PDB file of C-alpha atoms in Angstrom:
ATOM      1  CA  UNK A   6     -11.942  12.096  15.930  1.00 67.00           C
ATOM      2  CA  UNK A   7      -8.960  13.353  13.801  1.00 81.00           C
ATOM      3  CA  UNK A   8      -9.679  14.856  10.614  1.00 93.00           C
ATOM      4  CA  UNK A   9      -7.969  16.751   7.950  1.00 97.00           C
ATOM      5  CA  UNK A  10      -9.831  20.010   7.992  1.00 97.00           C
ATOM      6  CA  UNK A  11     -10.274  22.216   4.341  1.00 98.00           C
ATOM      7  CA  UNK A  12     -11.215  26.048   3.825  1.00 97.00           C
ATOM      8  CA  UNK A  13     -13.117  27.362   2.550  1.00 98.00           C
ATOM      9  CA  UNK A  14     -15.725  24.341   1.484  1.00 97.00           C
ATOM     10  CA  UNK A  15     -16.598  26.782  -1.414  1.00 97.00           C
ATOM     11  CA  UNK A  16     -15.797  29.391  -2.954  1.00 98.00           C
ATOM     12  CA  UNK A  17     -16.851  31.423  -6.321  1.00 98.00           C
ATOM     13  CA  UNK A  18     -14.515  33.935  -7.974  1.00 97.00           C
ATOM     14  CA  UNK A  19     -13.931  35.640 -11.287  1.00 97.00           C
ATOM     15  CA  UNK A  20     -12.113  34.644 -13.333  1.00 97.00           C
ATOM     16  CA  UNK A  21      -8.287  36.427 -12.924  1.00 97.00           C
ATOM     17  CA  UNK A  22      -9.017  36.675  -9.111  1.00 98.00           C
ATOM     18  CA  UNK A  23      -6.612  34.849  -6.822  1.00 98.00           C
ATOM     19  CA  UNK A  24      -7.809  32.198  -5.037  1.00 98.00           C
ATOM     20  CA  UNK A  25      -6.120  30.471  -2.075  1.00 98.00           C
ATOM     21  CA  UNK A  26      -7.053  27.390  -0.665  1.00 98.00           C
ATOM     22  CA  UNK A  27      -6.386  26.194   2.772  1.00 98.00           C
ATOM     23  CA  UNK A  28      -5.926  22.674   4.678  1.00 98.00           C
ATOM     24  CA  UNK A  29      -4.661  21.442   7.852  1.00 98.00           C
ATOM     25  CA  UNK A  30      -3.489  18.171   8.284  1.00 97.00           C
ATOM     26  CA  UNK A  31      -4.162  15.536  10.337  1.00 96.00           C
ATOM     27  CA  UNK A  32      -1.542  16.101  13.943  1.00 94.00           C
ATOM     28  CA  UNK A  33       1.336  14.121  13.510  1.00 92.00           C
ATOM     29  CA  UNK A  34       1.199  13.336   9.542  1.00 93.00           C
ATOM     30  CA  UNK A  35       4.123  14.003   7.967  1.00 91.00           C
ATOM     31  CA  UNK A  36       2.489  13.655   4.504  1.00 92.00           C
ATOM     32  CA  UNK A  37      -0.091  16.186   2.639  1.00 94.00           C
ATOM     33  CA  UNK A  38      -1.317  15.374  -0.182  1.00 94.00           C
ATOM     34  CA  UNK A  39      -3.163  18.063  -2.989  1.00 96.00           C
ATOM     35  CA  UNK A  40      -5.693  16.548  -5.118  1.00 96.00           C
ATOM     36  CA  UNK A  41      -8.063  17.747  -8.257  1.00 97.00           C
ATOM     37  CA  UNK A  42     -11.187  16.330  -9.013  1.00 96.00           C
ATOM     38  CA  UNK A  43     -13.509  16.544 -12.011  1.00 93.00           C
ATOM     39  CA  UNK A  44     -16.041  14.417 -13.969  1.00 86.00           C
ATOM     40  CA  UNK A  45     -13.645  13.776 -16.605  1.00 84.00           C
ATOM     41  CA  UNK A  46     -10.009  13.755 -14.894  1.00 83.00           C
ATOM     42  CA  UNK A  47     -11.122  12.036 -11.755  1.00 89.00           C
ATOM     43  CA  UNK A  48      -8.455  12.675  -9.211  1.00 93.00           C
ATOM     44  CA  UNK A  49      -5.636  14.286 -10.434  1.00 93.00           C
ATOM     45  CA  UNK A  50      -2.628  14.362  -8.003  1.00 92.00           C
ATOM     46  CA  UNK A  51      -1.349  18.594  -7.773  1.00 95.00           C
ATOM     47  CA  UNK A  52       1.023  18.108  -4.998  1.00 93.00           C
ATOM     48  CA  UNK A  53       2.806  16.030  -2.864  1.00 90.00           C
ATOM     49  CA  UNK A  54       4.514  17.146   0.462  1.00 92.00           C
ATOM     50  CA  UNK A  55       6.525  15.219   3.126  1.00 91.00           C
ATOM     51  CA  UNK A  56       7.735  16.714   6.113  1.00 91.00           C
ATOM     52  CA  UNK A  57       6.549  19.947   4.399  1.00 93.00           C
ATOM     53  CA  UNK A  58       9.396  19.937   1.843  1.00 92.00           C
ATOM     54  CA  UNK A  59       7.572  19.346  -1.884  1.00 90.00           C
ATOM     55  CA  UNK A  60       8.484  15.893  -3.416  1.00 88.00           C
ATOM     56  CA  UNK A  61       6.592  16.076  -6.128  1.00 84.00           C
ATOM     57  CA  UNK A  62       4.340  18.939  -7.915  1.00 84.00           C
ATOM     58  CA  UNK A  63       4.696  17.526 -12.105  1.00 83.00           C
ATOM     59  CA  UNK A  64       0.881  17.486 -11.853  1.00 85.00           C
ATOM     60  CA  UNK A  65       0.542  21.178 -10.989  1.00 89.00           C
ATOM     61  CA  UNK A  66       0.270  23.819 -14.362  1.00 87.00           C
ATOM     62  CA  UNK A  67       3.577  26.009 -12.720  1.00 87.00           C
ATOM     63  CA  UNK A  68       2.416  29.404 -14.410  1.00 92.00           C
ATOM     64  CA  UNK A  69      -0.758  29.704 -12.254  1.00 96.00           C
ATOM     65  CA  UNK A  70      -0.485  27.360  -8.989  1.00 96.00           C
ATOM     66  CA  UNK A  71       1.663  26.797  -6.363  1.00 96.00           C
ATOM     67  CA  UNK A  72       1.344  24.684  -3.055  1.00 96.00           C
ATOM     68  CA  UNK A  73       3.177  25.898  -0.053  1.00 95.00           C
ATOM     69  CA  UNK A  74       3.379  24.134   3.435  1.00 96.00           C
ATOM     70  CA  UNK A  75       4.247  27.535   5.735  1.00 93.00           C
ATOM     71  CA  UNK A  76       4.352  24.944   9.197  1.00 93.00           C
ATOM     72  CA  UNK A  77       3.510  21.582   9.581  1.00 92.00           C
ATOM     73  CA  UNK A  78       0.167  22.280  10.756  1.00 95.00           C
ATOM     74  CA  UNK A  79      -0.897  24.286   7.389  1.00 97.00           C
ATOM     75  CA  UNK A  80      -0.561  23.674   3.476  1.00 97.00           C
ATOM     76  CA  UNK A  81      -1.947  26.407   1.218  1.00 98.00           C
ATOM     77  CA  UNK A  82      -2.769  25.834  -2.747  1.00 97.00           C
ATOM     78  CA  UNK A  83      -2.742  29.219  -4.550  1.00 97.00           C
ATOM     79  CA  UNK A  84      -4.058  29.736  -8.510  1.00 97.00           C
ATOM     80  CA  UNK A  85      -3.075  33.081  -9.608  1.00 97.00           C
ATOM     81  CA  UNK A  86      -4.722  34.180 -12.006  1.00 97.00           C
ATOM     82  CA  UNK A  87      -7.507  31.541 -11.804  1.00 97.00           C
ATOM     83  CA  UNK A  88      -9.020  30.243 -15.167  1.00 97.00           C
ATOM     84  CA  UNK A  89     -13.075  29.021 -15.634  1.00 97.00           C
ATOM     85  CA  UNK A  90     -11.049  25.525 -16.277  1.00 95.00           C
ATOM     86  CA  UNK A  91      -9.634  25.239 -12.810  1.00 96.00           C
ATOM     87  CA  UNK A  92     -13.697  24.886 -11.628  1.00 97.00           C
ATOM     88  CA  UNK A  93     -13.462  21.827  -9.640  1.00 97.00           C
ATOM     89  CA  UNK A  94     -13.313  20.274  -6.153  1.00 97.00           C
ATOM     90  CA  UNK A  95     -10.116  20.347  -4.420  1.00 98.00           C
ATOM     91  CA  UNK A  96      -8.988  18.020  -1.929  1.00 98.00           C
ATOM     92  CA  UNK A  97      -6.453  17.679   0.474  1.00 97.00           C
ATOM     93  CA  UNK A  98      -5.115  14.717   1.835  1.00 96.00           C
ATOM     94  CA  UNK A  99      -2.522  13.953   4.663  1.00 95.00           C
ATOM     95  CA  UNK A 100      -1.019  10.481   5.647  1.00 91.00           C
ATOM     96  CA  UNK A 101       2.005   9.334   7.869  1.00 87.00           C
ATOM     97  CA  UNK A 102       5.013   7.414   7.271  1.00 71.00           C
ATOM     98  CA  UNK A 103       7.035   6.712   3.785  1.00 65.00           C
ATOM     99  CA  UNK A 104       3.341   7.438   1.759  1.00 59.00           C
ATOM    100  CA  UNK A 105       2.592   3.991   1.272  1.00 72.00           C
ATOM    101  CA  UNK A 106      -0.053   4.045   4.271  1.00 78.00           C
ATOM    102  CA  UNK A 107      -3.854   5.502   4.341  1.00 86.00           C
ATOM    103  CA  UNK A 108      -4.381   8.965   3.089  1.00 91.00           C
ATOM    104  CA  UNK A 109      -7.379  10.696   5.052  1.00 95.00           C
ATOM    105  CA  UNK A 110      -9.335  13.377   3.141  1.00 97.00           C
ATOM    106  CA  UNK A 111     -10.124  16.698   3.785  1.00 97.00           C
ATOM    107  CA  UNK A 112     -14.191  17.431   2.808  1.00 97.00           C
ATOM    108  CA  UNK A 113     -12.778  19.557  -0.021  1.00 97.00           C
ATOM    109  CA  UNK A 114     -12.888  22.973  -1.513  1.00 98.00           C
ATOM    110  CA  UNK A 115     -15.561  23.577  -4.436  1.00 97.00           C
ATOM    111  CA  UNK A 116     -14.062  26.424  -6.598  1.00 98.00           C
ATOM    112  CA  UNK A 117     -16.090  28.099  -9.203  1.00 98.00           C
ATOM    113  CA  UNK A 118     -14.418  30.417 -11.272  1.00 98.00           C
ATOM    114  CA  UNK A 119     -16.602  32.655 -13.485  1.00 97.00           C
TER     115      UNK A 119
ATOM    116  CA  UNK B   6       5.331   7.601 -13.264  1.00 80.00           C
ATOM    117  CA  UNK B   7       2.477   5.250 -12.013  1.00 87.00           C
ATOM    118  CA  UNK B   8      -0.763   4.933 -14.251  1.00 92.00           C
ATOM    119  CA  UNK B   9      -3.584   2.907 -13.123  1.00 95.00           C
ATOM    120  CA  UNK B  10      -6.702   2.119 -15.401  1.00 97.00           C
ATOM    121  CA  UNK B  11      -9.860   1.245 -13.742  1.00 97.00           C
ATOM    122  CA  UNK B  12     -13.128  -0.530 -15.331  1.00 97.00           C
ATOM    123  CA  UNK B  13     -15.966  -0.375 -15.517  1.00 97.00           C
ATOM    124  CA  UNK B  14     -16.312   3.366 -15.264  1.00 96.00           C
ATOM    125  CA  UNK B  15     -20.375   2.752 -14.272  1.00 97.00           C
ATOM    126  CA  UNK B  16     -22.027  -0.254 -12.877  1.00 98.00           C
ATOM    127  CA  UNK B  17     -25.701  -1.592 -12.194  1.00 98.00           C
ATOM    128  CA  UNK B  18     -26.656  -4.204  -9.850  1.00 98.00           C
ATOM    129  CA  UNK B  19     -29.971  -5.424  -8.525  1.00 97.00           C
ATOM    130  CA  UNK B  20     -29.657  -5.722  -4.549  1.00 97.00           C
ATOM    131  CA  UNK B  21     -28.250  -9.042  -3.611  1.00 97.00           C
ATOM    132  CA  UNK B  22     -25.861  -9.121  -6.594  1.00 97.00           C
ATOM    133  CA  UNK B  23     -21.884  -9.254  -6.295  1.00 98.00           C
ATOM    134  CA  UNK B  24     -19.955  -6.285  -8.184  1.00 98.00           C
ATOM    135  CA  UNK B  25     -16.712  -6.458  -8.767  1.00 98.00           C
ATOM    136  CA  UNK B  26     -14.271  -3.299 -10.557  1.00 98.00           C
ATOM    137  CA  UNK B  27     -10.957  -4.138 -11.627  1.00 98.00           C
ATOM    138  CA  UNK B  28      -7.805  -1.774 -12.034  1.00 98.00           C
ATOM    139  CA  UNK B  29      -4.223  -2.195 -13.548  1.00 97.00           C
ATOM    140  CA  UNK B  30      -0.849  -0.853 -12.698  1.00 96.00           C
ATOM    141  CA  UNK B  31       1.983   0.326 -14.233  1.00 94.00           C
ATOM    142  CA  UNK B  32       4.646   0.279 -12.179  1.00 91.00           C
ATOM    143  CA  UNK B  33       6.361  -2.712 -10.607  1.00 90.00           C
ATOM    144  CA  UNK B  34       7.492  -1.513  -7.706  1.00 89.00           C
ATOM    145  CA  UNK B  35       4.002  -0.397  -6.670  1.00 91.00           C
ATOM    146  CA  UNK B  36       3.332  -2.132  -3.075  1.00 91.00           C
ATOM    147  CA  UNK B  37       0.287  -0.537  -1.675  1.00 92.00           C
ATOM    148  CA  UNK B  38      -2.977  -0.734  -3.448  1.00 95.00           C
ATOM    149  CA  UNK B  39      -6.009   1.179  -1.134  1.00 95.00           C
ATOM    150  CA  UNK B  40      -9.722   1.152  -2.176  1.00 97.00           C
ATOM    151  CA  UNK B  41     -11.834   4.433  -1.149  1.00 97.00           C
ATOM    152  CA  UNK B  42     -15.660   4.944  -1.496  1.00 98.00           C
ATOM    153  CA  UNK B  43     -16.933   8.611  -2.086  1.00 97.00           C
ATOM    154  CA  UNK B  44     -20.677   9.203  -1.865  1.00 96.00           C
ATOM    155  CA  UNK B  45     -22.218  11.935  -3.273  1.00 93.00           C
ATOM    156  CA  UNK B  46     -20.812  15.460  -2.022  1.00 91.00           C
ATOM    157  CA  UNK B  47     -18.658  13.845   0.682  1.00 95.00           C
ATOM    158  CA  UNK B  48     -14.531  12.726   0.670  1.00 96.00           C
ATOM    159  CA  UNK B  49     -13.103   9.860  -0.589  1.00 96.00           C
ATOM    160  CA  UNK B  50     -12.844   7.501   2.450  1.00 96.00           C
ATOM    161  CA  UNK B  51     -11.028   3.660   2.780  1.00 95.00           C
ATOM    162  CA  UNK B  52     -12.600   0.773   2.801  1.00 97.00           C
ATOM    163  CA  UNK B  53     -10.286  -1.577   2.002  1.00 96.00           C
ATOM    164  CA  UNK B  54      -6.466  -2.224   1.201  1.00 94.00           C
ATOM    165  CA  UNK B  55      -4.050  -4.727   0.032  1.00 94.00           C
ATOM    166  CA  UNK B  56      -0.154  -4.581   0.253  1.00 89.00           C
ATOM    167  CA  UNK B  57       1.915  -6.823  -2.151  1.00 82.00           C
ATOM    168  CA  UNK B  58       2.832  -9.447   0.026  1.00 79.00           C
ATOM    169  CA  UNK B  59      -0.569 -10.670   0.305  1.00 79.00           C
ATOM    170  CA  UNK B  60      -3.209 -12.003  -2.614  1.00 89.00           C
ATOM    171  CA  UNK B  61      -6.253 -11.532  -0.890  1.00 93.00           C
ATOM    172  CA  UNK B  62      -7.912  -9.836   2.009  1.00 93.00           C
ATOM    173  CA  UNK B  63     -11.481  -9.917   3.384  1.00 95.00           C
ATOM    174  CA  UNK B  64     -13.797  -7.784   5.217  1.00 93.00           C
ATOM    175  CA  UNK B  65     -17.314  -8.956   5.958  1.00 95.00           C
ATOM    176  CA  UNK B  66     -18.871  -8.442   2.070  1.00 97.00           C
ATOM    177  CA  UNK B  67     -15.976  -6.682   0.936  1.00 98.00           C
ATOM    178  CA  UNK B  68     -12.951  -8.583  -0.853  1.00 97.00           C
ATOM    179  CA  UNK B  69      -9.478  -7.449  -2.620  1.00 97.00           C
ATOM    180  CA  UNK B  70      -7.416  -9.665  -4.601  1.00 96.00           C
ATOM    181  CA  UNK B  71      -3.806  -8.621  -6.312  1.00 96.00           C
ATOM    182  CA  UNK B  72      -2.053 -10.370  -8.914  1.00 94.00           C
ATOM    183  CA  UNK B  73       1.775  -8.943  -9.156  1.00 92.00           C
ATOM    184  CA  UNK B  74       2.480 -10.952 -11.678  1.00 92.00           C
ATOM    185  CA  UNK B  75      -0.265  -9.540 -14.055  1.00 94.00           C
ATOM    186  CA  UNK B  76       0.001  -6.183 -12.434  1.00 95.00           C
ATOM    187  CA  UNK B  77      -3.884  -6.175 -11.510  1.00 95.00           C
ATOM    188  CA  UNK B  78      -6.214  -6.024  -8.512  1.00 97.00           C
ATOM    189  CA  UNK B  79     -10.131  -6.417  -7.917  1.00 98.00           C
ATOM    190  CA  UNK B  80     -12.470  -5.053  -5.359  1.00 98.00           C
ATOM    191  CA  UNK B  81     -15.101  -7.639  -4.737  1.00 98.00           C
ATOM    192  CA  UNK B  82     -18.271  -7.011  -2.947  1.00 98.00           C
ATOM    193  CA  UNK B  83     -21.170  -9.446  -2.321  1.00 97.00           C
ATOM    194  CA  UNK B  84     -24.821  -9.447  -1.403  1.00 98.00           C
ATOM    195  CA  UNK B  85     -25.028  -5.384  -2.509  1.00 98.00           C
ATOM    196  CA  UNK B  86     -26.895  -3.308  -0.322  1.00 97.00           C
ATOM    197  CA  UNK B  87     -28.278   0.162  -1.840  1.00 96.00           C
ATOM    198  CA  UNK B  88     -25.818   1.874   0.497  1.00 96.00           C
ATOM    199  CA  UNK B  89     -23.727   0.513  -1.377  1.00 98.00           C
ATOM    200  CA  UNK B  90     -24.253   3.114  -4.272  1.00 98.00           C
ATOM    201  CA  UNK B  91     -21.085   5.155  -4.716  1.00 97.00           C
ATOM    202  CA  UNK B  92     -17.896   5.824  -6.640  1.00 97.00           C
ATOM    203  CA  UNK B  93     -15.002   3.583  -5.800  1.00 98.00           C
ATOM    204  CA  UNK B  94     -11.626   4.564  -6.515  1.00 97.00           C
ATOM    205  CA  UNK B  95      -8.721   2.068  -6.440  1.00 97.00           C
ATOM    206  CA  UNK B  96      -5.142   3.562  -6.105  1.00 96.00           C
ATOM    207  CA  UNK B  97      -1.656   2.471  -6.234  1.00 94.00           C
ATOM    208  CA  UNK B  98       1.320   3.174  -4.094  1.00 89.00           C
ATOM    209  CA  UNK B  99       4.862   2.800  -3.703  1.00 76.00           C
ATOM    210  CA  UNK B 100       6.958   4.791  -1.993  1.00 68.00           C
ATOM    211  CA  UNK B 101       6.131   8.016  -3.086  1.00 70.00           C
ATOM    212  CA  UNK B 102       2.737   9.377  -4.073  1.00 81.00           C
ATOM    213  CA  UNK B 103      -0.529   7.593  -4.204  1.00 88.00           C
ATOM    214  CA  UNK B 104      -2.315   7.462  -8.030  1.00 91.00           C
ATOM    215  CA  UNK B 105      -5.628   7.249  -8.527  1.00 94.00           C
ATOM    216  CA  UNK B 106      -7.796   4.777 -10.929  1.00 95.00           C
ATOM    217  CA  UNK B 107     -10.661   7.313 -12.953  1.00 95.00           C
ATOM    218  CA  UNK B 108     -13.280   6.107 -10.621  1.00 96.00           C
ATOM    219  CA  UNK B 109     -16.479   3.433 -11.344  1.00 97.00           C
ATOM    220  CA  UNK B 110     -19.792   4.824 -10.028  1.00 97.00           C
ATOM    221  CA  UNK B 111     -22.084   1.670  -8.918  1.00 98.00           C
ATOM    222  CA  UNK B 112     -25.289   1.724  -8.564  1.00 98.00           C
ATOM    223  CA  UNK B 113     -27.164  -0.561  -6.216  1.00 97.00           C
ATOM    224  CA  UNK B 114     -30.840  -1.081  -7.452  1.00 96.00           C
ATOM    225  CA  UNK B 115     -33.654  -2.350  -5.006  1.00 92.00           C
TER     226      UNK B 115
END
């Protein structure tokens, strides 16, 4: 059973720590998706990759985060210096084809920055 | 870019009841419109979709209609179960990234 697989599942930091968040996509998607989700925002689209170049990261604060897809077999989201307000559950996504298709979840990352 | 709005955020339904949640979209060219369920703790996962050159699609107690015209589309499901309970999230595609209604948390009642 394919499945996008997410590390850590959680993780606690202070606040100014780097944080880097981990996800491996699904074998043979070209598309990986970065998601944020809170209470209020729901889910808030990061990042978007296909065929690991970035097509579109306008929902991503620039000064602090950055997505990264090294291979096609690993996407990293980093928040340097991480902020109490980026507390949430991150998820990662991947998909295949031109995007319009399923997107399969990762189980997500729950960051708590203190 | 694409903006979907998605009602009711919260819902309450005695077991055997239909629920339906309703979301708009912004942008025409939108052609892919997915449903996901997320329980409690776990990942978003599909139940459903519709592409554009459809109105309506059916699966067991689970419906989706689209209206292009009005830019809107439903999620319809009948005889709720209290497995049922959840947040649904519709979403809207076109060719480029997938956006996200806010999310309506049902609750099935017994």
């Amino acid at each position: 059973d394919a499945r996008v697989t997410q590390t850590p599942r959680d993780k606690v930091t202070e606040m100014g720590q780097e944080v880097t968040m981990r996800c491996q996509p699904i074998l043979g998607h070209n598309t990986v998706f970065w998601y944020r989700q809170t209470m209020m925002q729901g889910l808030e689209l990061l990042a978007y990759f296909r065929n690991r170049a970035p097509l579109d990261d306008s929902g991503m604060p620039k000064d602090r985060f950055s997505a990264e897809m090294p291979d096609a077999t690993l996407a990293t989201l980093k928040i340097q210096p991480s902020e109490p307000r980026d507390s949430a559950v991150y998820f990662c996504a991947s998909g295949s084809g031109t995007g319009n298709t399923e997107a399969f979840f990762g189980q997500g990352t729950r960051l708590t920055v203190v | 870019g694409e903006n979907v709005e998605q009602h009711p955020s919260t819902l309450s339904v005695q077991e055997g009841d239909s629920a339906v949640i309703k979301c708009t979209y912004s942008d025409s060219a939108s052609n892919y419109f997915p449903w996901y369920k997320q329980e409690l703790g776990k990942r978003p996962q599909l139940i459903i979709d519709i592409r554009s050159n459809v109105g309506e699609k059916k699966d067991q107690r689970i419906a989706v209609t689209l209206n292009k015209t009005a830019k809107h589309f439903s999620l319809h499901i009948t005889e709720t179960q209290p497995e049922d309970s959840a947040v649904y999230f519709c979403a809207a595609s076109g060719y480029s990234t997938l956006t996200f209604g806010k999310g309506t948390m049902l609750l099935v009642s017994p």
